[in-house]
Coordinates of C-alpha atoms in Angstrom, one line a residue:
G1 CA 66.5 122.8 82.8
V2 CA 63.7 120.9 84.5
L3 CA 64.7 117.9 86.6
N4 CA 62.6 114.8 86.3
E5 CA 61.1 113.8 89.7
K6 CA 62.4 110.3 89.3
L7 CA 65.9 111.5 89.9
A8 CA 65.7 111.4 93.7
L9 CA 67.8 110.4 96.8
K10 CA 65.5 107.4 97.5
K11 CA 66.3 106.1 94.0
L12 CA 70.0 106.6 94.5
L13 CA 70.0 104.8 97.8
T14 CA 67.9 102.0 96.5
Y15 CA 70.3 101.7 93.5
M16 CA 73.2 101.5 95.8
K17 CA 71.6 98.8 97.9
S18 CA 70.0 96.6 95.2
V19 CA 72.7 96.8 92.5
Y20 CA 76.0 97.1 94.4
K21 CA 74.9 95.7 97.8
I22 CA 76.9 98.3 99.6
P23 CA 74.9 98.3 102.9
Q24 CA 74.9 94.6 102.9
K25 CA 78.7 94.5 102.5
I26 CA 79.2 97.1 105.2
K27 CA 77.3 94.8 107.6
C28 CA 80.0 92.1 106.9
L29 CA 82.8 94.4 108.2
T30 CA 84.5 93.8 111.5
D31 CA 86.6 96.1 113.7
E32 CA 89.0 95.8 116.6
R33 CA 87.1 97.9 119.1
K34 CA 86.9 96.4 122.6
R35 CA 83.6 98.1 123.4
K36 CA 81.0 97.8 120.7
S37 CA 77.9 99.3 122.1
I38 CA 77.3 101.0 118.7
P39 CA 77.3 98.5 115.8
L40 CA 80.0 99.2 113.2
F41 CA 77.3 99.5 110.5
N42 CA 75.7 102.4 112.4
I43 CA 79.1 104.2 112.2
V44 CA 80.2 103.5 108.7
M45 CA 76.8 103.8 106.9
P46 CA 76.1 107.4 108.1
V47 CA 79.6 108.5 107.3
L48 CA 79.4 107.1 103.8
L49 CA 76.0 108.8 103.3
F50 CA 77.3 112.2 104.6
L51 CA 80.4 111.9 102.4
M52 CA 78.4 111.0 99.4
L53 CA 76.2 114.1 99.9
Q54 CA 79.3 116.2 100.3
Y55 CA 78.6 117.5 103.8
E56 CA 81.5 119.6 105.2
S57 CA 80.9 119.4 108.9
F58 CA 82.3 115.9 109.3
H59 CA 85.7 117.1 108.0
T60 CA 86.2 119.6 110.7
I61 CA 86.3 117.0 113.5
F62 CA 89.9 116.1 113.0
S63 CA 91.4 119.6 112.4
A64 CA 92.0 120.4 116.1
P65 CA 95.6 121.1 117.0
E66 CA 95.7 118.3 119.6
S67 CA 95.3 115.7 116.9
M68 CA 98.3 117.0 115.0
S69 CA 100.9 114.8 116.8
K70 CA 98.9 111.7 115.9
R71 CA 98.7 112.6 112.3
L72 CA 102.3 113.5 111.6
K73 CA 103.8 110.0 112.0
N74 CA 101.6 108.8 109.1
C75 CA 102.3 111.8 106.8
L76 CA 104.6 112.4 103.9
S77 CA 106.8 115.5 104.5
R78 CA 108.7 118.1 102.6
K79 CA 110.6 121.3 103.2
K80 CA 108.9 124.6 102.3
H81 CA 110.9 127.5 100.9
T82 CA 110.7 129.1 104.3
G83 CA 112.6 126.2 105.8
E84 CA 109.5 124.8 107.6
T85 CA 108.5 121.2 107.3
E86 CA 105.1 120.6 105.6
Y87 CA 103.2 117.4 106.3
F88 CA 100.7 116.0 103.8
Y89 CA 99.1 112.9 102.2
R90 CA 99.3 111.8 98.6
S91 CA 97.5 109.1 96.7
V92 CA 97.8 107.7 93.2
V93 CA 94.4 107.2 91.5
C94 CA 93.2 105.2 88.5
M95 CA 90.0 106.4 86.8
I96 CA 88.0 105.8 83.7
I97 CA 88.4 108.7 81.2
G98 CA 86.7 109.5 77.9
K99 CA 83.1 109.6 78.8
S100 CA 80.8 109.4 81.8
P101 CA 80.5 107.8 84.2
H102 CA 84.0 108.6 85.3
V103 CA 84.4 105.7 87.7
I104 CA 87.5 105.6 90.0
L105 CA 88.8 102.1 89.8
G106 CA 91.1 102.3 92.8
Q107 CA 93.7 104.4 94.7
E108 CA 97.0 103.7 96.4
M109 CA 98.2 105.8 99.3
L110 CA 101.9 106.7 99.2
K111 CA 103.9 105.6 102.2
P112 CA 106.0 108.0 104.4
R113 CA 109.7 107.7 104.8
D114 CA 111.1 105.0 107.0
G115 CA 114.0 106.3 109.0
S116 CA 116.4 108.3 106.8
G117 CA 114.9 107.1 103.5
K118 CA 112.7 109.2 101.2
D119 CA 109.0 109.3 101.0
E120 CA 107.5 106.9 98.5
G121 CA 107.1 108.3 95.0
E122 CA 104.2 108.2 92.6
L123 CA 105.9 105.7 90.3
T124 CA 106.2 103.1 93.1
G125 CA 102.6 103.7 94.2
G126 CA 101.4 103.6 90.6
K127 CA 103.0 100.2 89.9
R128 CA 101.6 98.8 93.1
L129 CA 98.1 100.1 92.2
I130 CA 98.3 98.5 88.7
E131 CA 99.3 95.1 90.3
R132 CA 96.6 95.3 92.9
L133 CA 93.8 96.2 90.4
K134 CA 94.9 93.3 88.2
K135 CA 94.9 90.9 91.1
R136 CA 91.5 92.0 92.3
H137 CA 89.6 92.6 89.1
G138 CA 91.5 90.7 86.4
H139 CA 91.6 92.6 83.1
F140 CA 90.3 95.9 84.4
A141 CA 91.4 98.0 81.4
D142 CA 92.9 97.9 78.0
V143 CA 95.1 101.1 78.0
I144 CA 96.5 103.2 80.8
V145 CA 97.0 106.9 79.8
A146 CA 99.5 108.7 82.0
D147 CA 101.5 112.0 82.4
A148 CA 105.2 112.3 81.6
L149 CA 106.2 111.3 85.1
Y150 CA 105.3 107.7 84.2
L151 CA 107.5 107.5 81.2
N152 CA 109.7 105.0 83.0
A153 CA 111.0 101.6 82.1
P154 CA 109.8 99.8 85.3
F155 CA 106.3 101.3 84.9
I156 CA 106.0 100.3 81.3
N157 CA 107.2 96.8 82.2
T158 CA 104.6 96.6 84.9
L159 CA 101.8 97.6 82.4
K160 CA 102.9 94.9 79.9
E161 CA 103.4 92.2 82.5
N162 CA 99.8 92.8 83.6
G163 CA 98.3 92.7 80.1
L164 CA 98.0 96.5 79.6
E165 CA 99.1 99.0 77.0
G166 CA 100.3 102.5 77.8
V167 CA 99.9 105.9 76.2
I168 CA 102.3 108.3 78.1
R169 CA 103.1 112.0 77.6
L170 CA 106.7 112.8 76.5
K171 CA 108.0 116.2 77.6
D172 CA 111.6 116.0 78.6
E173 CA 113.7 117.1 75.6
R174 CA 116.9 115.7 77.3
R175 CA 115.7 112.1 77.0
M176 CA 117.4 109.9 74.4
I177 CA 114.1 108.7 73.0
F178 CA 113.0 112.3 72.4
Q179 CA 116.3 113.2 70.7
D180 CA 116.3 110.1 68.6
A181 CA 112.7 110.7 67.4
E182 CA 113.2 114.4 66.9
R183 CA 116.3 113.8 64.6
L184 CA 114.2 111.5 62.4
F185 CA 111.1 113.8 62.5
K186 CA 113.2 116.8 61.3
Q187 CA 114.0 114.7 58.2
D188 CA 110.2 114.3 57.8
E189 CA 110.5 110.6 58.4
G190 CA 107.2 109.2 59.8
K191 CA 105.2 112.2 58.4
K192 CA 101.5 111.4 58.2
A193 CA 98.4 113.0 56.8
S194 CA 97.3 116.0 58.9
F195 CA 93.8 116.1 60.3
W196 CA 91.4 118.7 61.7
K197 CA 89.8 118.7 65.2
G198 CA 87.2 121.5 65.1
K199 CA 89.1 124.6 64.0
K200 CA 92.4 123.1 65.0
K201 CA 94.8 121.7 62.3
I202 CA 97.1 118.9 63.5
E203 CA 100.2 117.7 61.7
V204 CA 101.5 114.3 62.7
W205 CA 104.9 112.4 62.7
D206 CA 104.6 108.8 63.8
L207 CA 107.4 106.2 64.1
S208 CA 107.9 102.9 65.9
G209 CA 110.8 100.7 67.0
F210 CA 112.3 102.9 69.7
K211 CA 114.0 101.5 72.8
M212 CA 114.4 102.6 76.4
E213 CA 117.1 101.2 78.7
G214 CA 115.6 98.5 81.0
C215 CA 112.5 98.1 78.8
P216 CA 112.5 95.0 76.4
Y217 CA 109.4 96.3 74.5
K218 CA 109.6 98.4 71.3
L219 CA 108.0 101.8 71.7
R220 CA 106.3 104.1 69.3
V221 CA 106.8 107.9 69.4
V222 CA 104.2 110.3 68.0
R223 CA 104.6 114.1 67.6
Y224 CA 101.6 116.4 67.0
H225 CA 101.9 120.0 65.8
E226 CA 98.6 121.8 66.6
Q227 CA 97.7 125.1 64.9
W228 CA 94.7 127.3 65.5
E229 CA 93.6 130.9 65.7
E230 CA 92.9 132.5 69.0
N231 CA 91.8 136.1 69.5
G232 CA 92.8 136.9 65.9
K233 CA 96.3 135.4 66.3
E234 CA 97.8 132.2 65.0
T235 CA 98.7 129.9 67.9
E236 CA 100.6 126.6 67.9
R237 CA 102.0 124.0 70.2
F238 CA 103.7 120.6 70.0
M239 CA 102.5 117.5 71.9
W240 CA 104.5 114.3 72.1
L241 CA 103.6 110.8 73.4
V242 CA 105.1 107.4 73.7
T243 CA 103.0 104.3 73.4
T244 CA 103.2 100.5 73.4
L245 CA 100.3 100.4 71.0
E246 CA 101.6 99.3 67.7
A247 CA 98.5 99.7 65.4
A248 CA 96.3 102.3 67.1
D249 CA 95.3 105.2 64.8
Y250 CA 97.3 108.4 65.6
R251 CA 94.0 110.3 65.7
V252 CA 92.8 108.0 68.5
L253 CA 96.0 108.4 70.4
W254 CA 95.7 112.2 70.2
E255 CA 92.2 111.9 71.6
M256 CA 93.4 109.7 74.4
M257 CA 96.0 112.1 75.5
H258 CA 93.6 115.1 75.5
R259 CA 91.1 113.1 77.4
R260 CA 93.7 112.5 80.1
W261 CA 92.5 115.8 81.6
D262 CA 89.2 114.1 82.6
I263 CA 91.0 112.8 85.7
E264 CA 91.8 116.4 86.7
E265 CA 88.4 118.0 85.8
N266 CA 86.0 115.2 86.6
G267 CA 88.1 113.4 89.2
F268 CA 90.4 115.4 91.4
H269 CA 88.4 118.7 91.0
Q270 CA 85.2 116.9 92.1
L271 CA 86.9 115.1 95.0
K272 CA 88.8 118.2 96.4
T273 CA 86.1 120.8 95.8
Y274 CA 82.9 119.0 96.6
Y275 CA 83.9 115.9 98.5
H276 CA 86.6 117.8 100.5
A277 CA 89.3 115.2 100.0
K278 CA 91.9 117.9 100.6
H279 CA 91.3 117.6 104.3
C280 CA 93.4 115.3 106.5
Y281 CA 92.2 112.8 109.2
C282 CA 94.0 111.6 112.2
R283 CA 95.9 108.3 112.3
D284 CA 94.7 105.4 110.1
A285 CA 91.4 107.1 109.2
V286 CA 93.0 108.9 106.2
E287 CA 92.8 105.9 103.8
T288 CA 89.6 104.6 105.1
I289 CA 87.8 107.9 104.7
F290 CA 89.3 108.5 101.2
N291 CA 88.0 105.0 100.1
L292 CA 84.6 105.9 101.4
I293 CA 84.7 109.2 99.5
I294 CA 85.6 107.2 96.3
I295 CA 82.7 104.8 96.9
G296 CA 80.3 107.7 97.3
F297 CA 81.7 109.4 94.2
N298 CA 81.4 106.3 92.1
V299 CA 77.9 105.4 93.2
R300 CA 76.7 108.9 92.3
E301 CA 78.4 108.9 89.0
L302 CA 77.0 105.5 88.1
Y303 CA 73.5 106.5 89.2
L304 CA 73.5 109.8 87.3
Y305 CA 75.1 108.6 84.1
R306 CA 74.1 105.0 83.8
R307 CA 71.0 104.3 85.8
S308 CA 69.1 107.6 85.4
R309 CA 67.7 108.8 82.1
S310 CA 66.9 112.2 83.6
F311 CA 70.3 113.8 84.3
V312 CA 72.1 113.7 81.0
G313 CA 70.9 116.6 78.8
S314 CA 68.9 118.1 81.7
G315 CA 71.2 121.1 82.0
I316 CA 71.2 120.5 85.8
S317 CA 74.7 120.7 87.4
R318 CA 76.1 118.1 89.9
K319 CA 76.1 120.8 92.5
S320 CA 72.3 121.4 92.0
I321 CA 71.7 117.7 92.2
N322 CA 73.5 117.6 95.6
R323 CA 71.3 120.4 97.0
I324 CA 68.2 118.4 96.0
F325 CA 69.6 115.2 97.6
C326 CA 70.5 117.0 100.9
D327 CA 67.0 118.6 101.0
E328 CA 65.4 115.2 100.5
L329 CA 67.5 113.7 103.3
L330 CA 65.9 116.2 105.7
A331 CA 62.4 115.8 104.4
E332 CA 62.2 112.1 103.4
K333 CA 62.4 108.9 105.4
V334 CA 65.3 106.9 103.9
K335 CA 66.3 104.9 107.0
Q336 CA 64.2 101.9 106.0
I337 CA 66.1 101.7 102.7
L338 CA 69.5 101.3 104.3
Y339 CA 68.6 99.7 107.7
G340 CA 65.7 97.4 106.7
K341 CA 65.9 93.7 106.3
G342 CA 68.7 92.7 103.9
G343 CA 70.4 96.0 104.2

C-alpha cells in the first residue's frame, strides 16, 4: 500500500499535545528528588517518546545483575519445577475490545506477598481495577468480558455494584452452575434457533435463573456447539458462558466472547513484542514505566484509528508505521512541538 504523507510523527505529537494535553500534564508533575538540576519534564517526556516509538535500548539499562537485589523485594515469586525461585511482575489490564482503537483503560499491578502470605491474585487486582476505573471515570463501560478465572461471586458482585454487566467464560465442568445447566440442556431445555457465522454452524442452548453461592444476582448460562469443516474433516467444539445480561441476543454474546481475544492479539502481544513490556525495571519504576507504555500505546492507537484517515485500509502494518516515525525523529525537528510554549 501507499502511505499518505499526512500520517507523520509531527502530526502524532501535535495530536498528543493539542487533544490530550499530555506534555502540559507532564509539566504539572512533581518528584521527590533533592537535586533537580534536570527538570522532571526533560526526563519523563523523552522516556515517553522513546517508549511510544518502541525503542529497545532504554530497556537494557536495568538488566544489570547489580540491580537484582533492589528488584526482588518488589516482585511476585513462584517456585519453578527445578526448585528455583522465579521472580516476576504481573498486572491486570482493562481494554476496549471489538473494534479499533483498542484503548487500554487502565492497569493494576498485583502486590507481592507480605510475610508468609501469598502473592496477590488476579481476582483481587481485577476487583480493585474495576473500582478504581469507576471512581476515576464514572461509567467507563457497559459490559466486562472476562476469562473463566473471573467466574467468581465477589467479582460478579463488584461488577454489579459498579453499574456493570459481565460476560464470563465457563470452563470448569465440576462447578454446580455448569452441572445444573448441562442437565437441563441435555433435555433440550433452552434450545434456540441455530445460526451461521461464515462457514461455521452454531447451535445454542440458553437459560436464565441460575444462582451462585455468595452472589445475589440471577445468572444466565449459554452453551454453543460450533461445527465446521477444516482440511476436509468435520470439526466441532463447545463454548460456554455465564452472563448477568438478561436480554442480550445470544448471537451478540457469542461475538463478545470471541472478541475477548482482542486483548491478547491487539493488547498483550503489542505491549510485549513491540513495546517490550516483558522487561523488568528496578524498584518503583516498574509501574511508572508500564503506565508510560500504556499512554504511548493508547496515543498511537487513537491517532492511527480515530484521527488519521490514511492508516485504515492502507495495507501498512503498525511495524512499518513505527519505522517511519523513528526515521522522522532523526530527520525532523520535533522539539518545538513538545517543548514550546504551552507544552
